[in-house]
Coordinates of C-alpha atoms in Angstrom, one line a residue:
X1 CA 0.0 0.0 0.0
X2 CA 1.3 3.5 -0.9
X3 CA 1.8 6.1 1.8
X4 CA 1.1 9.8 1.9
X5 CA 2.6 12.2 4.4
X6 CA -0.2 14.5 5.6
X7 CA 0.9 17.8 7.1
X8 CA -1.8 19.2 9.3
X9 CA -1.2 21.7 12.0
X10 CA -4.3 20.4 13.8
X11 CA -5.6 16.9 14.3
X12 CA -8.1 15.4 16.8
X13 CA -8.4 15.3 19.7
X14 CA -7.8 19.0 19.2
X15 CA -11.1 20.9 18.9
X16 CA -9.7 22.9 16.0
X17 CA -12.1 22.2 13.1
X18 CA -9.2 22.2 10.6
X19 CA -8.0 18.9 11.9
X20 CA -11.2 17.1 11.1
X21 CA -10.6 17.3 7.3
X22 CA -7.1 15.6 7.7
X23 CA -8.6 13.0 10.1
X24 CA -11.3 12.0 7.7
X25 CA -8.9 11.6 4.9
X26 CA -6.6 9.5 7.1
X27 CA -9.5 7.3 8.1
X28 CA -10.8 6.5 4.7
X29 CA -7.7 6.7 2.3
X30 CA -6.7 3.1 3.1
X31 CA -9.9 1.9 1.4
X32 CA -8.4 3.3 -1.8
X33 CA -4.8 2.0 -1.5
X34 CA -3.2 4.8 0.5
X35 CA -2.1 4.8 4.1
X36 CA -1.6 8.1 6.0
X37 CA 1.4 9.2 7.9
X38 CA 0.4 12.3 9.8
X39 CA 2.7 15.1 11.0
X40 CA 0.7 17.3 13.4
X41 CA 0.9 19.4 16.6
X42 CA 1.0 18.3 20.2
X43 CA -2.2 17.8 22.1
X44 CA -2.6 21.1 24.0
X45 CA -2.1 21.1 27.7
X46 CA -3.8 24.4 28.6
X47 CA -6.9 23.9 26.5
X48 CA -9.7 21.3 26.7
X49 CA -9.6 18.5 24.1
X50 CA -12.4 16.5 22.4
X51 CA -12.8 13.1 24.1
X52 CA -14.8 11.7 21.1
X53 CA -13.0 8.4 20.3
X54 CA -10.9 8.3 17.1
X55 CA -11.3 5.4 14.6
X56 CA -8.1 5.3 12.6
X57 CA -7.2 2.2 10.6
X58 CA -4.5 0.0 11.8
X59 CA -1.1 1.1 10.4
X60 CA -2.0 4.8 10.4
X61 CA 0.9 6.7 12.0
X62 CA 0.3 10.0 13.8
X63 CA 3.5 11.9 14.8
X64 CA 2.9 15.0 17.0
X65 CA 6.2 16.7 16.2
X66 CA 5.1 20.0 14.6
X67 CA 6.4 22.2 17.4
X68 CA 10.1 22.5 18.5
X69 CA 10.8 22.3 22.2
X70 CA 10.9 26.1 22.6
X71 CA 7.5 26.7 21.0
X72 CA 4.6 27.8 23.2
X73 CA 1.0 27.6 21.9
X74 CA -0.6 31.1 21.9
X75 CA -3.7 31.5 24.0
X76 CA -6.8 33.6 23.8
X77 CA -7.4 33.3 20.1
X78 CA -10.8 34.5 19.0
X79 CA -11.5 31.2 17.1
X80 CA -10.8 29.2 20.3
X81 CA -14.4 28.0 21.0
X82 CA -13.3 26.5 24.4
X83 CA -13.2 30.0 25.8
X84 CA -16.6 31.3 27.1
X85 CA -15.7 35.0 27.0
X86 CA -17.4 36.8 24.1
X87 CA -15.3 38.4 21.3
X88 CA -15.4 42.2 21.2
X89 CA -17.3 43.1 18.0
X90 CA -15.8 45.9 15.9
X91 CA -17.5 49.3 15.5
X92 CA -19.6 48.9 12.3
X93 CA -19.2 52.7 11.6
X94 CA -15.4 52.5 11.8
X95 CA -13.5 52.0 8.6
X96 CA -11.2 49.0 8.8
X97 CA -7.6 49.9 9.1
X98 CA -4.8 48.2 7.3
X99 CA -2.0 47.0 9.5
X100 CA 1.2 48.7 8.4
X101 CA 3.6 46.3 10.1
X102 CA 4.0 42.6 9.6
X103 CA 6.0 40.3 11.8
X104 CA 6.7 37.6 9.2
X105 CA 5.5 36.9 5.6
X106 CA 3.0 34.1 5.3
X107 CA 2.4 34.1 9.1
X108 CA 4.2 33.4 12.3
X109 CA 4.3 29.7 11.8
X110 CA 6.8 30.3 9.0
X111 CA 9.4 30.7 11.8
X112 CA 9.0 26.9 12.4
X113 CA 10.1 26.1 8.8
X114 CA 13.6 24.6 9.6
X115 CA 12.1 22.4 12.3
X116 CA 9.1 21.2 10.4
X117 CA 11.0 20.5 7.2
X118 CA 13.7 18.6 9.1
X119 CA 11.2 16.5 11.0
X120 CA 9.0 16.0 7.9
X121 CA 11.9 14.8 5.8
X122 CA 13.1 12.5 8.5
X123 CA 9.6 11.0 9.0
X124 CA 9.0 10.8 5.2
X125 CA 12.2 8.9 4.6
X126 CA 11.7 6.6 7.5
X127 CA 8.2 5.7 6.4
X128 CA 9.0 5.7 2.7
X129 CA 6.2 8.0 1.7
X130 CA 5.1 8.3 -2.0
X131 CA 3.6 11.8 -1.8
X132 CA 3.1 14.9 0.4
X133 CA -0.3 16.4 1.2
X134 CA -0.1 19.7 3.1
X135 CA -3.3 21.3 4.3
X136 CA -3.7 24.9 5.5
X137 CA -4.3 27.0 7.5
X138 CA -1.9 28.2 8.8
X139 CA -0.7 29.0 5.3
X140 CA 2.9 28.2 6.4
X141 CA 1.9 24.6 6.1
X142 CA 1.9 25.0 2.3
X143 CA 5.5 26.3 2.4
X144 CA 6.5 23.5 4.8
X145 CA 5.0 20.9 2.4
X146 CA 6.7 22.3 -0.7
X147 CA 10.1 22.1 1.0
X148 CA 9.5 18.6 2.3
X149 CA 8.3 17.2 -1.0
X150 CA 11.2 18.8 -2.8
X151 CA 13.8 17.2 -0.5
X152 CA 12.0 13.8 -0.6
X153 CA 11.6 14.0 -4.4
X154 CA 7.9 13.1 -4.3
X155 CA 4.8 14.7 -5.7
X156 CA 3.1 17.6 -3.8
X157 CA -0.6 18.3 -3.2
X158 CA -1.5 21.5 -1.5
X159 CA -4.9 21.8 0.2
X160 CA -6.5 25.1 1.1
X161 CA -9.3 24.7 3.6
X162 CA -9.9 28.5 3.1
X163 CA -8.6 30.8 0.4
X164 CA -5.3 32.4 1.1
X165 CA -4.7 35.8 -0.6
X166 CA -8.3 35.9 -1.6
X167 CA -9.4 35.6 2.0
X168 CA -11.2 38.7 3.2
X169 CA -9.2 38.5 6.5
X170 CA -6.1 39.2 4.4
X171 CA -7.4 42.5 3.1
X172 CA -6.5 44.3 6.3
X173 CA -2.8 43.5 5.9
X174 CA -0.4 46.0 4.5
X175 CA -0.4 46.1 0.7
X176 CA 3.2 45.2 0.4
X177 CA 2.7 42.2 2.7
X178 CA -0.3 41.0 0.7
X179 CA 1.7 41.4 -2.5
X180 CA 4.5 39.3 -1.0
X181 CA 2.1 36.6 0.0
X182 CA 0.6 36.7 -3.5
X183 CA 4.0 36.0 -5.0
X184 CA 4.7 33.2 -2.6
X185 CA 1.2 31.7 -3.3
X186 CA 1.7 31.9 -7.0
X187 CA 5.1 30.2 -6.8
X188 CA 3.7 27.4 -4.6
X189 CA 0.8 26.9 -7.1
X190 CA 3.3 26.7 -10.0
X191 CA 5.5 24.0 -8.3
X192 CA 2.7 21.9 -6.8
X193 CA 1.4 18.9 -8.7
X194 CA -2.2 19.6 -7.6
X195 CA -3.8 22.4 -5.6
X196 CA -7.2 21.6 -3.9
X197 CA -9.8 24.2 -2.9
X198 CA -12.7 23.2 -0.7
X199 CA -15.5 24.6 -2.8
X200 CA -16.3 25.2 -6.4
X201 CA -16.7 29.0 -5.9
X202 CA -13.1 29.3 -4.6
X203 CA -11.9 27.1 -7.4
X204 CA -13.4 29.4 -10.0
X205 CA -11.9 32.5 -8.3
X206 CA -8.4 31.0 -8.2
X207 CA -8.6 29.9 -11.8
X208 CA -9.4 33.4 -12.7
X209 CA -6.6 34.8 -10.5
X210 CA -4.0 32.4 -12.1
X211 CA -5.2 31.8 -15.7
X212 CA -1.8 30.6 -16.9
X213 CA -1.8 27.5 -14.7
X214 CA -2.9 24.2 -16.4
X215 CA -6.6 23.8 -15.8
X216 CA -6.1 20.4 -14.0
X217 CA -3.6 22.0 -11.6
X218 CA -6.4 23.4 -9.5
X219 CA -9.4 21.3 -8.4
X220 CA -12.0 21.2 -5.6
X221 CA -12.7 18.6 -2.9
X222 CA -15.2 19.8 -0.3
X223 CA -15.2 18.9 3.3
X224 CA -17.2 16.0 4.4
X225 CA -18.9 14.1 7.2
X226 CA -18.1 10.7 8.5
X227 CA -21.2 8.5 8.1
X228 CA -20.0 6.3 11.0
X229 CA -20.6 9.3 13.3
X230 CA -24.3 9.7 12.5
X231 CA -26.3 10.2 15.7
X232 CA -29.8 8.7 16.3
X233 CA -32.4 11.2 15.3
X234 CA -35.2 11.3 17.9
X235 CA -38.8 11.2 16.9
X236 CA -40.3 14.7 16.8
X237 CA -43.3 13.4 18.8
X238 CA -40.9 12.7 21.7
X239 CA -40.7 16.4 22.5
X240 CA -42.9 17.8 25.3
X241 CA -45.6 20.1 24.0
X242 CA -44.4 23.0 26.2
X243 CA -40.7 22.5 25.3
X244 CA -39.3 25.7 23.7
X245 CA -38.5 25.6 20.0
X246 CA -34.8 24.9 20.0
X247 CA -32.5 26.6 17.5
X248 CA -28.8 25.6 17.6
X249 CA -25.8 27.2 16.0
X250 CA -22.8 24.9 16.1
X251 CA -19.5 26.8 16.3
X252 CA -18.0 30.2 16.6
X253 CA -20.2 33.2 15.7
X254 CA -18.6 36.6 15.6
X255 CA -17.2 39.2 13.2
X256 CA -19.1 39.0 9.9
X257 CA -20.8 35.8 11.1
X258 CA -23.8 36.9 13.1
X259 CA -27.2 35.7 14.1
X260 CA -28.8 39.1 14.1
X261 CA -31.3 38.2 11.4
X262 CA -32.6 35.3 13.5
X263 CA -32.7 37.4 16.7
X264 CA -34.9 40.0 14.9
X265 CA -37.2 37.3 13.6
X266 CA -37.5 35.9 17.2
X267 CA -38.4 39.3 18.5
X268 CA -41.0 39.9 15.7
X269 CA -42.6 36.4 16.3
X270 CA -42.9 37.1 20.0
X271 CA -44.4 40.5 19.4
X272 CA -46.9 39.6 16.7
X273 CA -47.7 36.0 17.8
X274 CA -47.9 35.9 21.6
X275 CA -49.6 32.5 21.3
X276 CA -46.5 31.0 19.7
X277 CA -44.3 28.7 21.7
X278 CA -41.1 30.2 23.2
X279 CA -38.0 30.1 21.0
X280 CA -34.5 29.4 22.4
X281 CA -31.4 30.1 20.3
X282 CA -28.2 28.4 21.6
X283 CA -24.7 28.9 20.3
X284 CA -22.0 26.4 21.0
X285 CA -18.8 28.3 20.6
X286 CA -17.6 31.9 21.0
X287 CA -20.0 34.8 20.2
X288 CA -19.5 38.4 19.4
X289 CA -20.6 41.2 21.8
X290 CA -22.7 42.8 19.1
X291 CA -25.2 39.9 19.0
X292 CA -25.3 39.8 22.8
X293 CA -26.1 43.5 23.0
X294 CA -28.7 43.1 20.3
X295 CA -30.4 40.3 22.2
X296 CA -30.5 42.5 25.3
X297 CA -32.1 45.4 23.3
X298 CA -34.7 43.1 21.9
X299 CA -35.6 41.6 25.3
X300 CA -34.2 38.2 24.3
X301 CA -31.3 37.9 26.7
X302 CA -32.9 34.8 28.3
X303 CA -33.6 33.4 24.9
X304 CA -30.1 33.6 23.5
X305 CA -27.6 31.3 25.3
X306 CA -24.0 30.6 24.5
X307 CA -21.5 28.2 25.8
X308 CA -18.1 26.6 24.9
X309 CA -17.6 23.8 22.4
X310 CA -18.8 20.4 23.5
X311 CA -17.3 17.0 22.5
X312 CA -18.1 16.3 18.9
X313 CA -20.4 13.3 19.6
X314 CA -22.4 15.3 22.1
X315 CA -22.7 18.2 19.7
X316 CA -24.1 15.9 17.0
X317 CA -26.7 14.6 19.4
X318 CA -27.8 18.1 20.2
X319 CA -28.0 18.9 16.5
X320 CA -30.2 15.9 15.9
X321 CA -32.6 17.1 18.6
X322 CA -32.8 20.7 17.4
X323 CA -35.9 22.0 15.7
X324 CA -33.6 24.2 13.5
X325 CA -29.9 24.2 13.0
X326 CA -28.9 27.8 12.2
X327 CA -26.2 28.0 9.6
X328 CA -24.6 31.5 9.1
X329 CA -22.2 32.3 6.2
X330 CA -19.4 34.8 6.5
X331 CA -21.5 37.9 5.9
X332 CA -21.6 38.5 2.1
X333 CA -18.6 36.4 1.4
X334 CA -19.2 33.5 -1.0
X335 CA -15.7 31.8 -1.2
X336 CA -16.4 29.7 1.9
X337 CA -18.5 26.8 2.9
X338 CA -18.7 26.6 6.8
X339 CA -17.4 23.3 8.0
X340 CA -20.4 23.0 10.3
X341 CA -22.6 22.5 7.2
X342 CA -21.4 18.9 7.0
X343 CA -22.1 18.3 10.7
X344 CA -25.6 19.5 10.1
X345 CA -26.1 17.2 7.1
X346 CA -24.7 14.3 9.2
X347 CA -27.1 15.0 12.0
X348 CA -30.0 15.4 9.5
X349 CA -30.8 18.6 11.3
X350 CA -33.3 20.9 9.6
X351 CA -31.2 23.8 8.4
X352 CA -32.1 27.5 8.5
X353 CA -29.3 28.9 6.3
X354 CA -28.5 32.7 6.3
X355 CA -26.4 33.3 3.3
X356 CA -26.2 35.1 0.0
X357 CA -27.2 33.1 -3.0
X358 CA -24.4 30.7 -4.1
X359 CA -22.9 27.4 -3.5
X360 CA -23.7 27.1 0.2
X361 CA -27.4 27.9 -0.4
X362 CA -27.5 25.5 -3.3
X363 CA -26.2 22.6 -1.2
X364 CA -28.7 23.3 1.6
X365 CA -31.7 23.5 -0.7
X366 CA -30.5 21.0 -3.3
X367 CA -30.2 18.2 -0.7
X368 CA -33.6 19.1 0.8
X369 CA -31.9 19.7 4.1
X370 CA -33.3 23.2 4.7
X371 CA -34.1 26.6 3.4
X372 CA -31.7 29.5 2.7
X373 CA -32.5 33.2 3.2
X374 CA -30.4 36.3 2.6
X375 CA -28.8 38.2 5.6
X376 CA -31.3 40.7 6.9
X377 CA -34.4 38.9 5.6
X378 CA -36.3 39.0 8.8
X379 CA -39.6 37.9 7.2
X380 CA -37.9 34.9 5.7
X381 CA -36.3 33.9 9.1
X382 CA -39.7 34.3 10.7
X383 CA -41.3 32.0 8.1
X384 CA -38.6 29.4 9.0
X385 CA -39.5 29.7 12.6
X386 CA -43.2 29.3 11.9
X387 CA -42.4 26.3 9.6
X388 CA -40.6 24.7 12.5
X389 CA -43.5 25.4 14.9
X390 CA -46.0 23.8 12.4
X391 CA -43.7 20.8 12.0
X392 CA -43.5 20.3 15.8
X393 CA -47.3 20.5 16.1
X394 CA -47.6 17.9 13.3
X395 CA -45.0 15.5 14.8
X396 CA -42.5 15.8 11.9
X397 CA -39.2 17.5 11.1
X398 CA -39.3 20.8 9.3
X399 CA -37.0 19.4 6.5
X400 CA -35.9 15.9 5.7
X401 CA -32.9 15.6 3.4
X402 CA -32.6 13.3 0.4
X403 CA -30.4 10.4 1.5
X404 CA -29.1 9.8 -2.1
X405 CA -28.2 13.5 -2.4
X406 CA -26.2 13.3 0.9
X407 CA -24.0 10.4 -0.2
X408 CA -21.6 12.6 -2.1
X409 CA -20.9 14.7 1.0
X410 CA -19.6 11.7 3.0
X411 CA -15.9 11.2 3.8
X412 CA -15.7 7.9 1.8
X413 CA -16.5 9.9 -1.4
X414 CA -14.0 12.7 -0.7
X415 CA -11.3 10.3 0.3
X416 CA -11.8 8.4 -3.0
X417 CA -11.4 11.8 -4.8
X418 CA -8.2 12.5 -3.0
X419 CA -6.9 9.0 -3.7
X420 CA -7.6 9.6 -7.4
X421 CA -5.5 12.7 -7.4
X422 CA -2.7 10.9 -5.6
X423 CA -2.8 8.1 -8.1
X424 CA -2.8 10.6 -11.0
X425 CA 0.3 12.6 -9.8
X426 CA 2.2 9.3 -9.5

């Protein structure tokens, strides 16, 4: 069986969502003739970890050697959903300022390049790997992967879970810094055997950005869910009649990702339909202060709860019991598909998607898993709440996805696609 060296900064039991993509590939690649050798980071000592059991095939090797001995994991990151403290929301009236200074190109993890390359080459030679697969972010992983593959003399596949220089988060950087990253990105794309984006929209944007690259150099493989993790979906009739309508947002929600549209709809429903059952919106992950302040102004403080991440298995069970799973895009951005979409599909949770028209909305509605509305469409959000109320009264789910349509979003299908790329580059 051939072997692929997977470079992933994060890997379970870390809570970081980026590690789940690498984990699912490692789990299912052996079914298609490839065994994973994973180079990843140490299990954090100062943050909680996910105790959901891992199911890696026999022979899969996971080496937690990403950090040198002197490295200390930064704390207090906004995206750390194990922290309960809300994230301070920016002033919407203030014009975003570019940062004039930059510590290092690509990002701070580029400082680990000598260590990661040395350890990656050592591990790759010892295991006799046939290819290197580097997944970002951090984007330094792409540079690490390029250097390791070059020294091992094996094909290189770069995987971007989110866009790099097309990422809206990058637009605040100094122009010279962004230009430097664009040159590095272009060079990496030229030297890689394949570059994977995780949605078709991002793939189209990058093909337009680099039109001189061979068309097959860039491709798309979406994230996925593991069918083996599917929770049991409770019968709708098992809910008590006086139980609040339960809305659940699974993951961090701050910055351009907000639940304000749903909060306004909840307030309108309460005001105009006092006979309607109470509605509870729960967020598992960090929230922004703007949504908390809005909930207070609308008199919904008791109806909007937030807490830290829970173990993955527990989170899926909560999703399966929810009347609606709230799925919020990154504001008006369309180059991203939130990873939680696949958790929602796995749990068969009825989805209330708040997104601009595009790939995300197409998936939600094309699978029959839910309904998508635009940000700010309060009437549409209220209609979704009323649909869930009616479904509860009739003892059914608000939406039931098509099982055949869901199959292509499973990890066995995406691992097969990656194995096909690996076979092709050899």
